[in-house]
Amino acid sequence: MNYIVYGKKIGDRCYGAINLHEGKVGVGLVYAMLIPDCDRAKMYADKLAEMVPGFIFQVRGAGTRKVYYERAGKPEESV
């Protein structure tokens, strides 16, 4: 099975697929990166959560709604 990483800002209503190559959230599934290994997809979600505060990331099976993993980044600090 292939996996796709999804993301959204904390407080947003819905998730969008992520194009990891370009760093874009909310791309069409045609542009989303398919990851063949669940552990690798989890690693990407963990790295993104560390690097991007204020976002929540999910790993889902491609073609399904099942969520295999979820990780939230630290809340954004107010300036």
mmCIF file of C-alpha atoms in Angstrom, residues 11-79:
data_model
loop_
_atom_site.group_PDB
_atom_site.id
_atom_site.type_symbol
_atom_site.label_atom_id
_atom_site.label_comp_id
_atom_site.label_asym_id
_atom_site.label_seq_id
_atom_site.Cartn_x
_atom_site.Cartn_y
_atom_site.Cartn_z
ATOM 1 C CA GLY A 11 -7.777 25.658 13.642
ATOM 2 C CA ASP A 12 -8.456 24.991 9.942
ATOM 3 C CA ARG A 13 -11.374 22.781 9.036
ATOM 4 C CA CYS A 14 -9.938 20.264 6.582
ATOM 5 C CA TYR A 15 -6.669 18.613 5.608
ATOM 6 C CA GLY A 16 -4.938 18.903 2.259
ATOM 7 C CA ALA A 17 -2.526 16.534 0.576
ATOM 8 C CA ILE A 18 1.118 17.643 0.644
ATOM 9 C CA ASN A 19 3.580 17.822 -2.229
ATOM 10 C CA LEU A 20 6.767 17.112 -0.262
ATOM 11 C CA HIS A 21 9.011 17.976 -3.214
ATOM 12 C CA GLU A 22 7.717 21.563 -3.473
ATOM 13 C CA GLY A 23 6.521 21.959 0.133
ATOM 14 C CA LYS A 24 2.940 22.815 -0.816
ATOM 15 C CA VAL A 25 -0.142 21.935 1.240
ATOM 16 C CA GLY A 26 -3.558 21.453 -0.345
ATOM 17 C CA VAL A 27 -2.448 20.121 -3.711
ATOM 18 C CA GLY A 28 -4.473 17.774 -5.861
ATOM 19 C CA LEU A 29 -3.853 14.086 -5.295
ATOM 20 C CA VAL A 30 -2.110 13.907 -8.670
ATOM 21 C CA TYR A 31 0.674 16.084 -7.224
ATOM 22 C CA ALA A 32 0.844 14.471 -3.762
ATOM 23 C CA MET A 33 3.882 12.318 -3.079
ATOM 24 C CA LEU A 34 3.113 8.594 -2.769
ATOM 25 C CA ILE A 35 5.245 6.949 -0.094
ATOM 26 C CA PRO A 36 5.486 3.138 -0.297
ATOM 27 C CA ASP A 37 6.489 2.582 3.358
ATOM 28 C CA CYS A 38 4.336 3.583 6.361
ATOM 29 C CA ASP A 39 7.346 4.065 8.648
ATOM 30 C CA ARG A 40 8.951 6.427 6.146
ATOM 31 C CA ALA A 41 5.697 8.395 5.852
ATOM 32 C CA LYS A 42 5.579 8.665 9.666
ATOM 33 C CA MET A 43 9.168 9.933 9.642
ATOM 34 C CA TYR A 44 8.206 12.646 7.121
ATOM 35 C CA ALA A 45 5.233 13.667 9.295
ATOM 36 C CA ASP A 46 7.494 13.833 12.368
ATOM 37 C CA LYS A 47 10.096 15.973 10.574
ATOM 38 C CA LEU A 48 7.433 18.318 9.216
ATOM 39 C CA ALA A 49 5.873 18.688 12.680
ATOM 40 C CA GLU A 50 9.285 19.665 14.082
ATOM 41 C CA MET A 51 9.997 22.172 11.304
ATOM 42 C CA VAL A 52 6.547 23.753 10.826
ATOM 43 C CA PRO A 53 4.898 25.066 14.006
ATOM 44 C CA GLY A 54 1.145 25.476 14.035
ATOM 45 C CA PHE A 55 0.371 22.568 11.681
ATOM 46 C CA ILE A 56 -1.064 19.073 12.155
ATOM 47 C CA PHE A 57 0.105 16.261 9.872
ATOM 48 C CA GLN A 58 -1.546 12.925 9.094
ATOM 49 C CA VAL A 59 -0.419 9.813 7.257
ATOM 50 C CA ARG A 60 -3.263 8.190 5.322
ATOM 51 C CA GLY A 61 -3.459 5.249 2.999
ATOM 52 C CA ALA A 62 -3.636 6.316 -0.634
ATOM 53 C CA GLY A 63 -7.197 5.943 -1.854
ATOM 54 C CA THR A 64 -8.596 5.549 1.662
ATOM 55 C CA ARG A 65 -9.696 7.809 4.504
ATOM 56 C CA LYS A 66 -8.010 5.669 7.156
ATOM 57 C CA VAL A 67 -5.554 7.663 9.278
ATOM 58 C CA TYR A 68 -2.483 5.620 10.213
ATOM 59 C CA TYR A 69 -0.608 8.331 12.099
ATOM 60 C CA GLU A 70 -1.097 11.920 13.284
ATOM 61 C CA ARG A 71 1.404 14.413 14.638
ATOM 62 C CA ALA A 72 0.915 18.049 15.648
ATOM 63 C CA GLY A 73 3.652 20.642 15.609
ATOM 64 C CA LYS A 74 4.149 23.080 18.448
ATOM 65 C CA PRO A 75 1.590 25.903 18.523
ATOM 66 C CA GLU A 76 2.801 29.106 16.875
ATOM 67 C CA GLU A 77 4.239 31.626 19.277
ATOM 68 C CA SER A 78 2.532 35.011 19.222
ATOM 69 C CA VAL A 79 4.842 37.882 18.365
#
